[in-house]
Structures are given as C-alpha cells and as structure tokens.
C-alpha atoms as a PDB file:
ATOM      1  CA  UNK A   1     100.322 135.312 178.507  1.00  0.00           C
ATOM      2  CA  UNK A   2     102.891 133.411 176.498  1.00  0.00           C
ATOM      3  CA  UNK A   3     101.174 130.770 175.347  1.00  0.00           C
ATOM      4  CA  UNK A   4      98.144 132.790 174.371  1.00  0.00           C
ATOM      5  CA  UNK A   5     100.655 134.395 171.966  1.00  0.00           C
ATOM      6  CA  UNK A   6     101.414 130.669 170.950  1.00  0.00           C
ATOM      7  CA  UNK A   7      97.512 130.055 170.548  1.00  0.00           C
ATOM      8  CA  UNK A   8      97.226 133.661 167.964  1.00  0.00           C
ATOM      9  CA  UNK A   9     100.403 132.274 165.790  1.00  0.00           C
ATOM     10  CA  UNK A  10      99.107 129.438 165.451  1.00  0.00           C
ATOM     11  CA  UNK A  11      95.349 130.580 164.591  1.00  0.00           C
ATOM     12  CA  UNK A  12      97.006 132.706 162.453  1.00  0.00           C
ATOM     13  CA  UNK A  13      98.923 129.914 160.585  1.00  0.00           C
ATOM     14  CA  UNK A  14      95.249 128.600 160.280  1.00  0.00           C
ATOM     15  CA  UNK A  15      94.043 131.803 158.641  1.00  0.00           C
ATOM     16  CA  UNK A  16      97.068 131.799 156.270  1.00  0.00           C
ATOM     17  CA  UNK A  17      95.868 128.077 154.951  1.00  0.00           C
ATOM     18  CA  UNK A  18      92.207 128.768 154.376  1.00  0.00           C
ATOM     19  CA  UNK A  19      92.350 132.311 152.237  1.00  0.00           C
ATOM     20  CA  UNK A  20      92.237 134.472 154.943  1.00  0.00           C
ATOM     21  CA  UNK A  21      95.541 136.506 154.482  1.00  0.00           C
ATOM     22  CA  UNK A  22      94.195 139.472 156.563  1.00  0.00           C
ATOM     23  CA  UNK A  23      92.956 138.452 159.313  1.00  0.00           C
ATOM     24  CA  UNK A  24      96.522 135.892 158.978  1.00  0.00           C
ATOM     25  CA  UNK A  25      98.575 138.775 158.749  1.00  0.00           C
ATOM     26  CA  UNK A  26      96.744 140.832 162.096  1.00  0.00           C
ATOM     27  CA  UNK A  27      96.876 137.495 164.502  1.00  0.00           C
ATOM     28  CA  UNK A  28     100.833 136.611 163.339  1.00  0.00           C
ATOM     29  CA  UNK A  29     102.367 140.185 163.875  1.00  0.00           C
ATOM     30  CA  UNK A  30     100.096 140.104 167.309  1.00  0.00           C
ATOM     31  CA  UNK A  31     101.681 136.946 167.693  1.00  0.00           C
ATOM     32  CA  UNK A  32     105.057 137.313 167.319  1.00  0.00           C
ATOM     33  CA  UNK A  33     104.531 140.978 169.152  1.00  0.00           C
ATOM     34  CA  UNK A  34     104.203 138.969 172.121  1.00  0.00           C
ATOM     35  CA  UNK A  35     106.251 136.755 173.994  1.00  0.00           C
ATOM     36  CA  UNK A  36     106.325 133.636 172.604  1.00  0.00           C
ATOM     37  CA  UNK A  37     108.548 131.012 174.678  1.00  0.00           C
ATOM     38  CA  UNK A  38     111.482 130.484 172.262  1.00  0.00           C
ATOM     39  CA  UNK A  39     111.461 126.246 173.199  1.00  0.00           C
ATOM     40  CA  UNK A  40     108.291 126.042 172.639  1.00  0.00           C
ATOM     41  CA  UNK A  41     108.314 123.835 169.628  1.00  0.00           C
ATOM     42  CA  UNK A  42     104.915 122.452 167.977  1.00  0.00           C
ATOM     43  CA  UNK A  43     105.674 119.718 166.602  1.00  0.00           C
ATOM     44  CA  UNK A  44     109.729 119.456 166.196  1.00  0.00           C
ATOM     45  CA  UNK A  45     109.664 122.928 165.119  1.00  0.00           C
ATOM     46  CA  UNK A  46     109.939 126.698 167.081  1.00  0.00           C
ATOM     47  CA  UNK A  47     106.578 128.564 166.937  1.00  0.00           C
ATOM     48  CA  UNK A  48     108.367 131.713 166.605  1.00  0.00           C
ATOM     49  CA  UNK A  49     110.205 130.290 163.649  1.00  0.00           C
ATOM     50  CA  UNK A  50     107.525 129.033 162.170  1.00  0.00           C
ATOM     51  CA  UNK A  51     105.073 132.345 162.440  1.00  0.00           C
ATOM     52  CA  UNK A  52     108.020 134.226 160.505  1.00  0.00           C
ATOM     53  CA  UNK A  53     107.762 131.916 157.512  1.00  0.00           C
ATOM     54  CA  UNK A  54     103.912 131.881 157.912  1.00  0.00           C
ATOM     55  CA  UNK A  55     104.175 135.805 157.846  1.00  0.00           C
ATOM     56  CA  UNK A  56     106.788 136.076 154.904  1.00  0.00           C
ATOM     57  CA  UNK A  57     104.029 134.215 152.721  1.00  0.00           C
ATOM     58  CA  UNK A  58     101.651 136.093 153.582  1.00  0.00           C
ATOM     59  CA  UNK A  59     103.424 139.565 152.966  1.00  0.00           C
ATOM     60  CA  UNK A  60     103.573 138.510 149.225  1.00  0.00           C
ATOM     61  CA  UNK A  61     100.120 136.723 148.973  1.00  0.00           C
ATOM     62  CA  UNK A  62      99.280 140.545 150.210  1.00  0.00           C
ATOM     63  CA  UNK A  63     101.479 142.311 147.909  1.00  0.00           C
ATOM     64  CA  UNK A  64     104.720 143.145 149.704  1.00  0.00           C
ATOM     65  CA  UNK A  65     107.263 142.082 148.677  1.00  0.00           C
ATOM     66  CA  UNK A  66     109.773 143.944 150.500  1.00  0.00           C
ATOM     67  CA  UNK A  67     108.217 143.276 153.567  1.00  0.00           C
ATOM     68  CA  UNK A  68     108.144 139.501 152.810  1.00  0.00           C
ATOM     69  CA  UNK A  69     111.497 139.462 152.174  1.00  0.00           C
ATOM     70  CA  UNK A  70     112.494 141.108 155.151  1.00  0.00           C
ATOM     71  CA  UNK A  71     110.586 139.027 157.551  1.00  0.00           C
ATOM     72  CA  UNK A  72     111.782 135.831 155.590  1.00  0.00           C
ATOM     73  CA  UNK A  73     115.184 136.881 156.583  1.00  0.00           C
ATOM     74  CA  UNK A  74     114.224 137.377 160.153  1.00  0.00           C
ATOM     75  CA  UNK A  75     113.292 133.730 160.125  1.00  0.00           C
ATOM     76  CA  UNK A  76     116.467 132.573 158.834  1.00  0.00           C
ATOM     77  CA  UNK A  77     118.073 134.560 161.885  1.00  0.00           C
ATOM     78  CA  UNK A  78     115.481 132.923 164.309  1.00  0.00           C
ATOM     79  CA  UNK A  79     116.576 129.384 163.090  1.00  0.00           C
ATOM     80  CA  UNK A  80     120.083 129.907 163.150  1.00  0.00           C
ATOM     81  CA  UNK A  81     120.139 131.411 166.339  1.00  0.00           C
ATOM     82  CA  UNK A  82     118.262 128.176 167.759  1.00  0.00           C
ATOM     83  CA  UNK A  83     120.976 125.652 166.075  1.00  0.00           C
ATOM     84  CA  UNK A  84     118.356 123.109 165.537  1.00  0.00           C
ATOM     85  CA  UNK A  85     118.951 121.540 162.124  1.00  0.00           C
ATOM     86  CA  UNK A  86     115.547 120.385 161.641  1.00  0.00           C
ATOM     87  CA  UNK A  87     114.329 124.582 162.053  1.00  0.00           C
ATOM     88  CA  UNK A  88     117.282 125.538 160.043  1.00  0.00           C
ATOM     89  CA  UNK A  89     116.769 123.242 157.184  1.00  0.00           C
ATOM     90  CA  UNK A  90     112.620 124.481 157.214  1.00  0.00           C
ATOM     91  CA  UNK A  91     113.818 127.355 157.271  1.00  0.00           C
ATOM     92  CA  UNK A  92     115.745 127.283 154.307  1.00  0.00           C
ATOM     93  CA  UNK A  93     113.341 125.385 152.362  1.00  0.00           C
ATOM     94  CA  UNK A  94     110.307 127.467 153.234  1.00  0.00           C
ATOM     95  CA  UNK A  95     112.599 130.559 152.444  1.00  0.00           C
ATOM     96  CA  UNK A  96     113.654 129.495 149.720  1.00  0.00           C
ATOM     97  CA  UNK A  97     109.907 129.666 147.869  1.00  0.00           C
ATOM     98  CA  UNK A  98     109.727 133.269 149.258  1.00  0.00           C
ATOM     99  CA  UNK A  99     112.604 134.853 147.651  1.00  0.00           C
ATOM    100  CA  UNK A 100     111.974 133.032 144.620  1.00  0.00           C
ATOM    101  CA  UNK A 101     108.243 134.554 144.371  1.00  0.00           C
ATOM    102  CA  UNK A 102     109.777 138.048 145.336  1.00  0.00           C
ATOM    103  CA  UNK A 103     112.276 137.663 142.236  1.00  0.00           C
ATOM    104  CA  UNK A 104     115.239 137.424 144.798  1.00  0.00           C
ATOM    105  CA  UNK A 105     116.896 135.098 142.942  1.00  0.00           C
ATOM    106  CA  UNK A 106     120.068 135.282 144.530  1.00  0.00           C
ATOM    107  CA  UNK A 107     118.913 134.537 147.767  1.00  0.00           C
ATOM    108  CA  UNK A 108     116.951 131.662 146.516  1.00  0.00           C
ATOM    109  CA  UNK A 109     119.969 129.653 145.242  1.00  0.00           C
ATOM    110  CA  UNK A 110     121.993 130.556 148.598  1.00  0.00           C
ATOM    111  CA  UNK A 111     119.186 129.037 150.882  1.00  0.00           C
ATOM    112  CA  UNK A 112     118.862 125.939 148.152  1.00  0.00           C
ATOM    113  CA  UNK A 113     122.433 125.623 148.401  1.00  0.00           C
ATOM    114  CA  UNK A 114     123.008 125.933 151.840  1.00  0.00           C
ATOM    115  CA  UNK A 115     120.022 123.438 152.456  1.00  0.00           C
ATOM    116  CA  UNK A 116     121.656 120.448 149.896  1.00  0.00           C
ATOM    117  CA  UNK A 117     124.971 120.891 151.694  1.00  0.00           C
ATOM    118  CA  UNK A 118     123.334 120.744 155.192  1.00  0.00           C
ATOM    119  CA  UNK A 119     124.724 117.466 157.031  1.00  0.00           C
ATOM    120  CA  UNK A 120     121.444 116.566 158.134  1.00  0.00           C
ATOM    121  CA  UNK A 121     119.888 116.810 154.265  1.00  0.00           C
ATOM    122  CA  UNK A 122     119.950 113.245 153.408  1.00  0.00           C
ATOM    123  CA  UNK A 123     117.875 112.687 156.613  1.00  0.00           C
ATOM    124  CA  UNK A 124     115.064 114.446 155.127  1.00  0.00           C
ATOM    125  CA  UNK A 125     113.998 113.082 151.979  1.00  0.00           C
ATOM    126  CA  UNK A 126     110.519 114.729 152.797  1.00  0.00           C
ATOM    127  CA  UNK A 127     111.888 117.794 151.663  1.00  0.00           C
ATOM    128  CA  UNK A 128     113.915 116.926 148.630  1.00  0.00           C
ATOM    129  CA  UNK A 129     111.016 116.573 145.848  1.00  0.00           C
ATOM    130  CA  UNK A 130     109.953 120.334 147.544  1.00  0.00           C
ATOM    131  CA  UNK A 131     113.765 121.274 146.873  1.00  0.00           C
ATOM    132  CA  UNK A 132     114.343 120.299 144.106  1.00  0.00           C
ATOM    133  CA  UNK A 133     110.948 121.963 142.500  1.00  0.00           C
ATOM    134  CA  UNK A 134     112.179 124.982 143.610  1.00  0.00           C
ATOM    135  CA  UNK A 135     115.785 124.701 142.285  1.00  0.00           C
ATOM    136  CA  UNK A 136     113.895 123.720 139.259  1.00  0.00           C
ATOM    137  CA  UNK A 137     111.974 126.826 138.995  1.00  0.00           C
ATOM    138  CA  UNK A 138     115.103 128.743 139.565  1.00  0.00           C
ATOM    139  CA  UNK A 139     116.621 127.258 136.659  1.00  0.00           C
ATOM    140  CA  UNK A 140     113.726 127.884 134.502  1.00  0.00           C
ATOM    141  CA  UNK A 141     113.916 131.437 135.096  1.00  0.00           C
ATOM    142  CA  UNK A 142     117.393 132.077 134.922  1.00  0.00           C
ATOM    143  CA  UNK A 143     117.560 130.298 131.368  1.00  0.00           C
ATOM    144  CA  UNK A 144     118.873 127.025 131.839  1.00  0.00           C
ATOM    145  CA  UNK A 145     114.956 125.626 131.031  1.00  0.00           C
ATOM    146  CA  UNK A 146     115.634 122.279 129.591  1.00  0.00           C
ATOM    147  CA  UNK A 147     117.573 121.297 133.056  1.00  0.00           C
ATOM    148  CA  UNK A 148     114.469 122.724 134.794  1.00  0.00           C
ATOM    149  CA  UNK A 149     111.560 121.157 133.075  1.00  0.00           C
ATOM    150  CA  UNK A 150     113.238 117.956 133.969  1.00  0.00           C
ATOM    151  CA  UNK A 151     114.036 118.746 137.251  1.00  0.00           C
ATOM    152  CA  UNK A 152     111.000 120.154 138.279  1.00  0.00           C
ATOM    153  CA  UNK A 153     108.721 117.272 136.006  1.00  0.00           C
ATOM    154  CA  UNK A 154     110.728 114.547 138.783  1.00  0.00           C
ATOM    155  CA  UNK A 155     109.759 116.520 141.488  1.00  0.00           C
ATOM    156  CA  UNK A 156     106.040 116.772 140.380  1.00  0.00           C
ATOM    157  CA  UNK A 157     105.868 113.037 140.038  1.00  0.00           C
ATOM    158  CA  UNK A 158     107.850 112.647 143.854  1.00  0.00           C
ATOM    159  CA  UNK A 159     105.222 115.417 145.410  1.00  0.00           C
ATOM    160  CA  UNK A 160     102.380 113.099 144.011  1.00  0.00           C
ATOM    161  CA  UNK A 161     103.180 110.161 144.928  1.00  0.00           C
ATOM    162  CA  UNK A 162     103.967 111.061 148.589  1.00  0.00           C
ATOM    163  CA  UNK A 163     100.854 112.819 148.667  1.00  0.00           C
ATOM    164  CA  UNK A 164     102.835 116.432 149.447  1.00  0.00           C
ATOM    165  CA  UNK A 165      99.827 118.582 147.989  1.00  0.00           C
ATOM    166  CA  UNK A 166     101.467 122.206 149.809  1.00  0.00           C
ATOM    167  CA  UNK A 167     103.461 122.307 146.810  1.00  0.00           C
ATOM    168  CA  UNK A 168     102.522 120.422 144.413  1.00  0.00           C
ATOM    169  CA  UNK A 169     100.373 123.050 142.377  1.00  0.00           C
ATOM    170  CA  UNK A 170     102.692 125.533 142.278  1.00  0.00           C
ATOM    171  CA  UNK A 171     105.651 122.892 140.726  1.00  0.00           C
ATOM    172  CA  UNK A 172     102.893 121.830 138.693  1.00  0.00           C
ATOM    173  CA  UNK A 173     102.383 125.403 137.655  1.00  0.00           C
ATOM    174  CA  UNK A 174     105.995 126.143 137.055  1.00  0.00           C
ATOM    175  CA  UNK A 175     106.124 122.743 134.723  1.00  0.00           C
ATOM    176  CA  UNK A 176     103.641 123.677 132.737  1.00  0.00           C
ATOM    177  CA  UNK A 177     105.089 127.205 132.134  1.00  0.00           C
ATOM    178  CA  UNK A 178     108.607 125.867 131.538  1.00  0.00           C
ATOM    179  CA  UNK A 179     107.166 123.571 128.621  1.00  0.00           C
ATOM    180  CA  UNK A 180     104.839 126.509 127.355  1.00  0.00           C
ATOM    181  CA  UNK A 181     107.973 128.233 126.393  1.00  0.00           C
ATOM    182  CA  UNK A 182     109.559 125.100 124.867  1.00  0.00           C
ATOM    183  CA  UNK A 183     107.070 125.538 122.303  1.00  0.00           C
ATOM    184  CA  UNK A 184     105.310 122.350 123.952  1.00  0.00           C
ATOM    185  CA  UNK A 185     101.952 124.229 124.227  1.00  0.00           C
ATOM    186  CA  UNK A 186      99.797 120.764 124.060  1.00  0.00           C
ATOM    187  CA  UNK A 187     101.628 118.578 126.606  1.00  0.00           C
ATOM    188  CA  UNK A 188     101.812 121.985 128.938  1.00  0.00           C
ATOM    189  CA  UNK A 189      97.839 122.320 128.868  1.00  0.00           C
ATOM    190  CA  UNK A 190      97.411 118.504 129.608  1.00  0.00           C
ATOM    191  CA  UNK A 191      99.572 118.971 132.324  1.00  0.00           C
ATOM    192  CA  UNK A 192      97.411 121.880 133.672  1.00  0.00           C
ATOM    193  CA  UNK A 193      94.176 120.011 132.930  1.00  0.00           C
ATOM    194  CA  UNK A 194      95.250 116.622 134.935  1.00  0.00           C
ATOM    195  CA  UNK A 195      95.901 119.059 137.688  1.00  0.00           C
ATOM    196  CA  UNK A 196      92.268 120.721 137.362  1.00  0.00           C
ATOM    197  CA  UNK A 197      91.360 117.363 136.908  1.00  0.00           C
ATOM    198  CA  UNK A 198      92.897 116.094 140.276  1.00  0.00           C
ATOM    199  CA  UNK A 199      91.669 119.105 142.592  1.00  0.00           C
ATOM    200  CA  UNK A 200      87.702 118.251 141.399  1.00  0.00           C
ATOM    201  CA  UNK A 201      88.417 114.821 142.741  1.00  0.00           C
ATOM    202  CA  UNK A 202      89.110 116.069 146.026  1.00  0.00           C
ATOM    203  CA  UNK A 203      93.031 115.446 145.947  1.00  0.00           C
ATOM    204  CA  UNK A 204      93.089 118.610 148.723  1.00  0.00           C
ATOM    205  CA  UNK A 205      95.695 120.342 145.877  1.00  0.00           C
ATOM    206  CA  UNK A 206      94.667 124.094 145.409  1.00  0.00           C
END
C-alpha cells in the first residue's frame, strides 16, 4: 500500500523529533523500502525526499557517519531528479547540516554554495538565518573564526526572532564555541546560560 509507506515515513519523521532514533531509523528504511508515490508531496515537499534527509540525521544521531553521508547524498539525487526548487533548495540546506556534522566539509560549502546561487534563494528568506549559521560554522572550523562568530551571532539573533527553534540550539552552540576559543570564555558561558535559560521557559528549543 503506497500510502501506508507514506503513513511509516512520516511516523518515522515523528520518532526522529521526539528522541526516538531507533525506532526512527526501523519505520524510515521500511518506509522508503516501499513504494512511496514520488508526487506525493506533504506539504510543498516530496515524502521520499524528505524521509532521506530525516534518515541522514538520524544515521549520525546513531553513529554512522558513513551511512549518513551516503543517504544524504541519495536525497540530493531524489531532489534533483524531481526539479522542484523548493525540494532542491531543502535539500541543500538540510544537507548541508549533515555533512558538516560528519566533518565533510567540502561537501558542506558545495551544497551552501549551490543553495545562495539558487535563482529561487531570495524567495526564501526562511532559510537564510539557517544558512547562514551553517556557513558560519563552516568558517569557524576551517579557521576563518572572527568572520564566523559574526556570521553565525546574526543568524542566532534572525532564528530567534522568527521563532525557528530546529536550529537555533545548535547555532547557539556553535557561537558559543567560536567565542570560547577567542579567549571570550565569559560572554561564551552567558551565551550558553540565556539558552538554558530560554529552554526552562518553555521556548520548545532543545
């Protein structure tokens, strides 16, 4: 039944979001094992497409990295098969935080890249703050950490103020990591604390 394997994605999505990265990782691979209608798109977006992403983060939550890598890449075929450029730009973006976890950090930059150049960018501003936390991170890591604090510190105020909590601890993470090796120990733990401080308010970031 096709949209039975629609129902198991998308319970497995579910599992993904609440902690459950077993059970996730069993109802996805049943999932996409299946056939799931390839225009079946809930909402905007291909189900198939987005299981793969779903899947990639939960192969590294899980501790494989290869594997999430590998399945990441498999999405980025899915979405440019489909020629949609709202699933390839998700695509991208959502990849994008997978490589960068696995240490691919090649592949990280291509997907940023290839999502800032996308015609159809600048009719998403949803995404950018997401972006540009994650080009932010990049830079961190590769060195250039001055440009990358202040990237990512933009992006941190952006993702709170538009209420976009998916990402916003991890940026907040990676800002608070870039200052630590500044030197700026203090204003790195005050940036960790108002984010403790925000979660036991209820602000849904984790």
């Amino acid at each position: 039944q096709p949209y039975g394997a629609v129902g198991v994605c998308l319970l497995g999505g579910s599992l993904h979001f609440t902690g459950h990265q077993e059970a996730a990782r069993k109802h996805l691979e049943r999932g996409l094992s299946s056939h799931v209608p390839p225009d079946l798109r809930l909402p905007g977006l291909d189900t198939r497409l987005r299981a793969l992403v779903t899947l990639s983060r939960v192969m590294w939550i899980s501790g494989c990295p290869d594997r999430a890598i590998a399945t990441a890449r498999d999405a980025l075929n899915v979405a440019e098969k489909s020629n949609r450029p709202l699933s390839v730009c998700f695509s991208f973006i959502y990849t994008a935080a997978v490589f960068l976890w696995c240490g691919d950090n090649r592949a990280a930059r291509q997907v940023l890249e290839k999502l800032m150049a996308h015609p159809n960018w600048h009719a998403l501003p949803s995404m950018h703050a997401t972006a540009f936390a994650l080009l932010g991170a990049l830079q961190i890591r590769e060195g250039e950490v001055d440009r990358g604090i202040g990237l990512v510190r933009s992006a941190v105020a952006s993702l709170r103020s538009d209420r976009q909590n998916l990402y916003l601890a991890a940026a907040v993470g990676t800002l608070a990591k870039g200052l630590a090796a500044r030197g700026h120990v203090e204003e790195a733990l005050s940036v960790v604390e108002g984010a403790l401080a925000e979660a036991g308010e209820g602000s849904e970031m984790s």
